[in-house]
Amino acid sequence: MRHPAYSRPVVLVVEDDVLLRWTATAIIEEAGFDVVEAGAGIEAISVLEKRSDIQTVFTDVELPGSINGIQLAHLIRTRWPSIRLIATSGQLRLREDDLPAGARFLHKPYAVANLTGALKELMEP
């Protein structure tokens, strides 16, 4: 485990499709970030409650269980307002007001450059 002073920015990837989650994780790690994974909204909330180092959440909109990605994004904005948000979906096209202010949306399939670019933009001070 890295010493906290030398750690890279941390992104929580919330995606129920294991292959898509692994792909997103590989892309994000290659771009210079550390990744924590969750397969559902409830699991993501549990991770956020235990970790204070997560700076961005990249979530699918369609998630199993009682909390979808849009609900998760709004909950995160309320409980952890400093966390940056990116949502993705291959099925839905969201309106700007579906997500909290400042959140980004990427339609699947997204280009690697679009994901890494959005992450780097959101991480700028």
mmCIF file with all atom_site columns, C-alpha atoms in Angstrom:
data_model
loop_
_atom_site.group_PDB
_atom_site.id
_atom_site.type_symbol
_atom_site.label_atom_id
_atom_site.label_alt_id
_atom_site.label_comp_id
_atom_site.label_asym_id
_atom_site.label_entity_id
_atom_site.label_seq_id
_atom_site.pdbx_PDB_ins_code
_atom_site.Cartn_x
_atom_site.Cartn_y
_atom_site.Cartn_z
_atom_site.occupancy
_atom_site.B_iso_or_equiv
_atom_site.pdbx_formal_charge
_atom_site.auth_seq_id
_atom_site.auth_comp_id
_atom_site.auth_asym_id
_atom_site.auth_atom_id
_atom_site.pdbx_PDB_model_num
ATOM 1   C CA . MET A 1 1   ? 0.000   0.000  0.000   1.00 0.00 ? 1   MET A CA 1
ATOM 2   C CA . ARG A 1 2   ? 1.266   3.457  -0.874  1.00 0.00 ? 2   ARG A CA 1
ATOM 3   C CA . HIS A 1 3   ? 2.075   6.065  1.691   1.00 0.00 ? 3   HIS A CA 1
ATOM 4   C CA . PRO A 1 4   ? -0.801  8.616  1.652   1.00 0.00 ? 4   PRO A CA 1
ATOM 5   C CA . ALA A 1 5   ? 1.539   11.506 0.785   1.00 0.00 ? 5   ALA A CA 1
ATOM 6   C CA . TYR A 1 6   ? 2.530   9.717  -2.433  1.00 0.00 ? 6   TYR A CA 1
ATOM 7   C CA . SER A 1 7   ? -0.822  8.331  -3.477  1.00 0.00 ? 7   SER A CA 1
ATOM 8   C CA . ARG A 1 8   ? -2.534  9.048  -6.774  1.00 0.00 ? 8   ARG A CA 1
ATOM 9   C CA . PRO A 1 9   ? -6.060  10.516 -6.973  1.00 0.00 ? 9   PRO A CA 1
ATOM 10  C CA . VAL A 1 10  ? -8.695  7.862  -6.237  1.00 0.00 ? 10  VAL A CA 1
ATOM 11  C CA . VAL A 1 11  ? -11.704 7.112  -8.457  1.00 0.00 ? 11  VAL A CA 1
ATOM 12  C CA . LEU A 1 12  ? -14.611 4.882  -7.424  1.00 0.00 ? 12  LEU A CA 1
ATOM 13  C CA . VAL A 1 13  ? -15.950 2.938  -10.427 1.00 0.00 ? 13  VAL A CA 1
ATOM 14  C CA . VAL A 1 14  ? -19.558 1.771  -9.963  1.00 0.00 ? 14  VAL A CA 1
ATOM 15  C CA . GLU A 1 15  ? -20.553 -0.697 -12.685 1.00 0.00 ? 15  GLU A CA 1
ATOM 16  C CA . ASP A 1 16  ? -22.471 -3.973 -12.381 1.00 0.00 ? 16  ASP A CA 1
ATOM 17  C CA . ASP A 1 17  ? -21.099 -5.481 -15.620 1.00 0.00 ? 17  ASP A CA 1
ATOM 18  C CA . VAL A 1 18  ? -17.787 -7.011 -14.519 1.00 0.00 ? 18  VAL A CA 1
ATOM 19  C CA . LEU A 1 19  ? -16.121 -6.757 -17.938 1.00 0.00 ? 19  LEU A CA 1
ATOM 20  C CA . LEU A 1 20  ? -17.085 -3.100 -18.320 1.00 0.00 ? 20  LEU A CA 1
ATOM 21  C CA . ARG A 1 21  ? -15.921 -2.407 -14.752 1.00 0.00 ? 21  ARG A CA 1
ATOM 22  C CA . TRP A 1 22  ? -12.560 -4.068 -15.416 1.00 0.00 ? 22  TRP A CA 1
ATOM 23  C CA . THR A 1 23  ? -12.168 -2.145 -18.671 1.00 0.00 ? 23  THR A CA 1
ATOM 24  C CA . ALA A 1 24  ? -12.985 1.195  -17.021 1.00 0.00 ? 24  ALA A CA 1
ATOM 25  C CA . THR A 1 25  ? -10.619 0.356  -14.152 1.00 0.00 ? 25  THR A CA 1
ATOM 26  C CA . ALA A 1 26  ? -7.768  -0.401 -16.566 1.00 0.00 ? 26  ALA A CA 1
ATOM 27  C CA . ILE A 1 27  ? -8.368  2.834  -18.507 1.00 0.00 ? 27  ILE A CA 1
ATOM 28  C CA . ILE A 1 28  ? -8.504  4.937  -15.342 1.00 0.00 ? 28  ILE A CA 1
ATOM 29  C CA . GLU A 1 29  ? -5.408  3.314  -13.798 1.00 0.00 ? 29  GLU A CA 1
ATOM 30  C CA . GLU A 1 30  ? -3.497  3.795  -17.067 1.00 0.00 ? 30  GLU A CA 1
ATOM 31  C CA . ALA A 1 31  ? -4.448  7.499  -16.914 1.00 0.00 ? 31  ALA A CA 1
ATOM 32  C CA . GLY A 1 32  ? -2.701  7.823  -13.535 1.00 0.00 ? 32  GLY A CA 1
ATOM 33  C CA . PHE A 1 33  ? -5.450  7.248  -10.984 1.00 0.00 ? 33  PHE A CA 1
ATOM 34  C CA . ASP A 1 34  ? -6.011  4.623  -8.312  1.00 0.00 ? 34  ASP A CA 1
ATOM 35  C CA . VAL A 1 35  ? -9.336  2.794  -8.547  1.00 0.00 ? 35  VAL A CA 1
ATOM 36  C CA . VAL A 1 36  ? -11.781 1.316  -6.067  1.00 0.00 ? 36  VAL A CA 1
ATOM 37  C CA . GLU A 1 37  ? -14.607 -0.795 -7.506  1.00 0.00 ? 37  GLU A CA 1
ATOM 38  C CA . ALA A 1 38  ? -18.270 -1.347 -6.621  1.00 0.00 ? 38  ALA A CA 1
ATOM 39  C CA . GLY A 1 39  ? -20.935 -3.361 -8.424  1.00 0.00 ? 39  GLY A CA 1
ATOM 40  C CA . ALA A 1 40  ? -24.035 -1.571 -7.104  1.00 0.00 ? 40  ALA A CA 1
ATOM 41  C CA . GLY A 1 41  ? -25.177 1.720  -5.586  1.00 0.00 ? 41  GLY A CA 1
ATOM 42  C CA . ILE A 1 42  ? -25.474 0.372  -2.043  1.00 0.00 ? 42  ILE A CA 1
ATOM 43  C CA . GLU A 1 43  ? -21.960 -1.057 -2.288  1.00 0.00 ? 43  GLU A CA 1
ATOM 44  C CA . ALA A 1 44  ? -20.673 2.325  -3.516  1.00 0.00 ? 44  ALA A CA 1
ATOM 45  C CA . ILE A 1 45  ? -22.231 4.108  -0.527  1.00 0.00 ? 45  ILE A CA 1
ATOM 46  C CA . SER A 1 46  ? -20.601 1.584  1.800   1.00 0.00 ? 46  SER A CA 1
ATOM 47  C CA . VAL A 1 47  ? -17.203 2.261  0.196   1.00 0.00 ? 47  VAL A CA 1
ATOM 48  C CA . LEU A 1 48  ? -17.681 6.038  0.490   1.00 0.00 ? 48  LEU A CA 1
ATOM 49  C CA . GLU A 1 49  ? -18.627 5.716  4.164   1.00 0.00 ? 49  GLU A CA 1
ATOM 50  C CA . LYS A 1 50  ? -15.379 3.839  4.867   1.00 0.00 ? 50  LYS A CA 1
ATOM 51  C CA . ARG A 1 51  ? -12.947 5.833  2.718   1.00 0.00 ? 51  ARG A CA 1
ATOM 52  C CA . SER A 1 52  ? -12.201 9.540  2.771   1.00 0.00 ? 52  SER A CA 1
ATOM 53  C CA . ASP A 1 53  ? -9.731  9.514  -0.150  1.00 0.00 ? 53  ASP A CA 1
ATOM 54  C CA . ILE A 1 54  ? -12.180 9.080  -3.049  1.00 0.00 ? 54  ILE A CA 1
ATOM 55  C CA . GLN A 1 55  ? -12.205 12.206 -5.201  1.00 0.00 ? 55  GLN A CA 1
ATOM 56  C CA . THR A 1 56  ? -14.353 11.138 -8.173  1.00 0.00 ? 56  THR A CA 1
ATOM 57  C CA . VAL A 1 57  ? -17.128 8.600  -8.750  1.00 0.00 ? 57  VAL A CA 1
ATOM 58  C CA . PHE A 1 58  ? -17.631 7.145  -12.234 1.00 0.00 ? 58  PHE A CA 1
ATOM 59  C CA . THR A 1 59  ? -20.994 5.369  -12.231 1.00 0.00 ? 59  THR A CA 1
ATOM 60  C CA . ASP A 1 60  ? -23.217 3.528  -14.637 1.00 0.00 ? 60  ASP A CA 1
ATOM 61  C CA . VAL A 1 61  ? -26.787 4.870  -14.631 1.00 0.00 ? 61  VAL A CA 1
ATOM 62  C CA . GLU A 1 62  ? -28.450 1.447  -14.682 1.00 0.00 ? 62  GLU A CA 1
ATOM 63  C CA . LEU A 1 63  ? -27.440 -0.373 -11.495 1.00 0.00 ? 63  LEU A CA 1
ATOM 64  C CA . PRO A 1 64  ? -29.003 -3.370 -9.758  1.00 0.00 ? 64  PRO A CA 1
ATOM 65  C CA . GLY A 1 65  ? -30.781 -2.887 -6.464  1.00 0.00 ? 65  GLY A CA 1
ATOM 66  C CA . SER A 1 66  ? -32.658 0.003  -4.948  1.00 0.00 ? 66  SER A CA 1
ATOM 67  C CA . ILE A 1 67  ? -30.337 2.846  -5.999  1.00 0.00 ? 67  ILE A CA 1
ATOM 68  C CA . ASN A 1 68  ? -29.601 3.658  -9.642  1.00 0.00 ? 68  ASN A CA 1
ATOM 69  C CA . GLY A 1 69  ? -26.686 5.800  -10.818 1.00 0.00 ? 69  GLY A CA 1
ATOM 70  C CA . ILE A 1 70  ? -28.706 9.030  -10.972 1.00 0.00 ? 70  ILE A CA 1
ATOM 71  C CA . GLN A 1 71  ? -29.965 8.560  -7.416  1.00 0.00 ? 71  GLN A CA 1
ATOM 72  C CA . LEU A 1 72  ? -26.425 7.654  -6.335  1.00 0.00 ? 72  LEU A CA 1
ATOM 73  C CA . ALA A 1 73  ? -25.022 10.832 -7.911  1.00 0.00 ? 73  ALA A CA 1
ATOM 74  C CA . HIS A 1 74  ? -27.569 13.012 -6.072  1.00 0.00 ? 74  HIS A CA 1
ATOM 75  C CA . LEU A 1 75  ? -26.932 11.215 -2.779  1.00 0.00 ? 75  LEU A CA 1
ATOM 76  C CA . ILE A 1 76  ? -23.179 11.672 -3.180  1.00 0.00 ? 76  ILE A CA 1
ATOM 77  C CA . ARG A 1 77  ? -23.611 15.379 -3.948  1.00 0.00 ? 77  ARG A CA 1
ATOM 78  C CA . THR A 1 78  ? -25.669 15.750 -0.743  1.00 0.00 ? 78  THR A CA 1
ATOM 79  C CA . ARG A 1 79  ? -23.468 13.677 1.601   1.00 0.00 ? 79  ARG A CA 1
ATOM 80  C CA . TRP A 1 80  ? -20.047 14.220 0.009   1.00 0.00 ? 80  TRP A CA 1
ATOM 81  C CA . PRO A 1 81  ? -20.347 17.509 -1.925  1.00 0.00 ? 81  PRO A CA 1
ATOM 82  C CA . SER A 1 82  ? -16.650 17.716 -2.837  1.00 0.00 ? 82  SER A CA 1
ATOM 83  C CA . ILE A 1 83  ? -16.672 14.400 -4.742  1.00 0.00 ? 83  ILE A CA 1
ATOM 84  C CA . ARG A 1 84  ? -16.756 14.859 -8.509  1.00 0.00 ? 84  ARG A CA 1
ATOM 85  C CA . LEU A 1 85  ? -19.205 12.837 -10.583 1.00 0.00 ? 85  LEU A CA 1
ATOM 86  C CA . ILE A 1 86  ? -19.255 11.193 -14.007 1.00 0.00 ? 86  ILE A CA 1
ATOM 87  C CA . ALA A 1 87  ? -22.227 9.049  -15.095 1.00 0.00 ? 87  ALA A CA 1
ATOM 88  C CA . THR A 1 88  ? -22.439 6.767  -18.118 1.00 0.00 ? 88  THR A CA 1
ATOM 89  C CA . SER A 1 89  ? -25.154 4.825  -19.928 1.00 0.00 ? 89  SER A CA 1
ATOM 90  C CA . GLY A 1 90  ? -25.573 2.987  -23.167 1.00 0.00 ? 90  GLY A CA 1
ATOM 91  C CA . GLN A 1 91  ? -29.363 2.965  -22.887 1.00 0.00 ? 91  GLN A CA 1
ATOM 92  C CA . LEU A 1 92  ? -30.319 6.417  -21.662 1.00 0.00 ? 92  LEU A CA 1
ATOM 93  C CA . ARG A 1 93  ? -29.463 9.901  -22.816 1.00 0.00 ? 93  ARG A CA 1
ATOM 94  C CA . LEU A 1 94  ? -29.683 12.182 -19.830 1.00 0.00 ? 94  LEU A CA 1
ATOM 95  C CA . ARG A 1 95  ? -30.798 15.780 -19.728 1.00 0.00 ? 95  ARG A CA 1
ATOM 96  C CA . GLU A 1 96  ? -28.467 18.250 -18.071 1.00 0.00 ? 96  GLU A CA 1
ATOM 97  C CA . ASP A 1 97  ? -30.764 18.547 -15.046 1.00 0.00 ? 97  ASP A CA 1
ATOM 98  C CA . ASP A 1 98  ? -30.930 14.759 -14.465 1.00 0.00 ? 98  ASP A CA 1
ATOM 99  C CA . LEU A 1 99  ? -27.551 14.880 -12.727 1.00 0.00 ? 99  LEU A CA 1
ATOM 100 C CA . PRO A 1 100 ? -26.300 17.221 -9.990  1.00 0.00 ? 100 PRO A CA 1
ATOM 101 C CA . ALA A 1 101 ? -24.678 20.476 -11.097 1.00 0.00 ? 101 ALA A CA 1
ATOM 102 C CA . GLY A 1 102 ? -21.124 19.965 -12.300 1.00 0.00 ? 102 GLY A CA 1
ATOM 103 C CA . ALA A 1 103 ? -21.549 16.249 -13.030 1.00 0.00 ? 103 ALA A CA 1
ATOM 104 C CA . ARG A 1 104 ? -20.527 14.909 -16.436 1.00 0.00 ? 104 ARG A CA 1
ATOM 105 C CA . PHE A 1 105 ? -22.268 12.373 -18.663 1.00 0.00 ? 105 PHE A CA 1
ATOM 106 C CA . LEU A 1 106 ? -20.575 9.999  -21.117 1.00 0.00 ? 106 LEU A CA 1
ATOM 107 C CA . HIS A 1 107 ? -22.661 7.890  -23.476 1.00 0.00 ? 107 HIS A CA 1
ATOM 108 C CA . LYS A 1 108 ? -21.520 4.275  -23.937 1.00 0.00 ? 108 LYS A CA 1
ATOM 109 C CA . PRO A 1 109 ? -19.528 3.261  -25.773 1.00 0.00 ? 109 PRO A CA 1
ATOM 110 C CA . TYR A 1 110 ? -17.294 6.130  -24.721 1.00 0.00 ? 110 TYR A CA 1
ATOM 111 C CA . ALA A 1 111 ? -13.856 6.832  -26.152 1.00 0.00 ? 111 ALA A CA 1
ATOM 112 C CA . VAL A 1 112 ? -10.919 6.276  -23.812 1.00 0.00 ? 112 VAL A CA 1
ATOM 113 C CA . ALA A 1 113 ? -9.844  9.888  -24.428 1.00 0.00 ? 113 ALA A CA 1
ATOM 114 C CA . ASN A 1 114 ? -13.297 11.173 -23.405 1.00 0.00 ? 114 ASN A CA 1
ATOM 115 C CA . LEU A 1 115 ? -13.193 9.312  -20.090 1.00 0.00 ? 115 LEU A CA 1
ATOM 116 C CA . THR A 1 116 ? -9.614  10.245 -19.234 1.00 0.00 ? 116 THR A CA 1
ATOM 117 C CA . GLY A 1 117 ? -10.177 13.829 -20.384 1.00 0.00 ? 117 GLY A CA 1
ATOM 118 C CA . ALA A 1 118 ? -13.279 14.207 -18.201 1.00 0.00 ? 118 ALA A CA 1
ATOM 119 C CA . LEU A 1 119 ? -11.436 12.777 -15.191 1.00 0.00 ? 119 LEU A CA 1
ATOM 120 C CA . LYS A 1 120 ? -8.465  15.080 -15.647 1.00 0.00 ? 120 LYS A CA 1
ATOM 121 C CA . GLU A 1 121 ? -10.706 18.139 -16.140 1.00 0.00 ? 121 GLU A CA 1
ATOM 122 C CA . LEU A 1 122 ? -12.708 17.334 -13.014 1.00 0.00 ? 122 LEU A CA 1
ATOM 123 C CA . MET A 1 123 ? -9.538  16.842 -10.973 1.00 0.00 ? 123 MET A CA 1
ATOM 124 C CA . GLU A 1 124 ? -8.129  20.267 -11.856 1.00 0.00 ? 124 GLU A CA 1
ATOM 125 C CA . PRO A 1 125 ? -8.216  22.640 -8.888  1.00 0.00 ? 125 PRO A CA 1
#
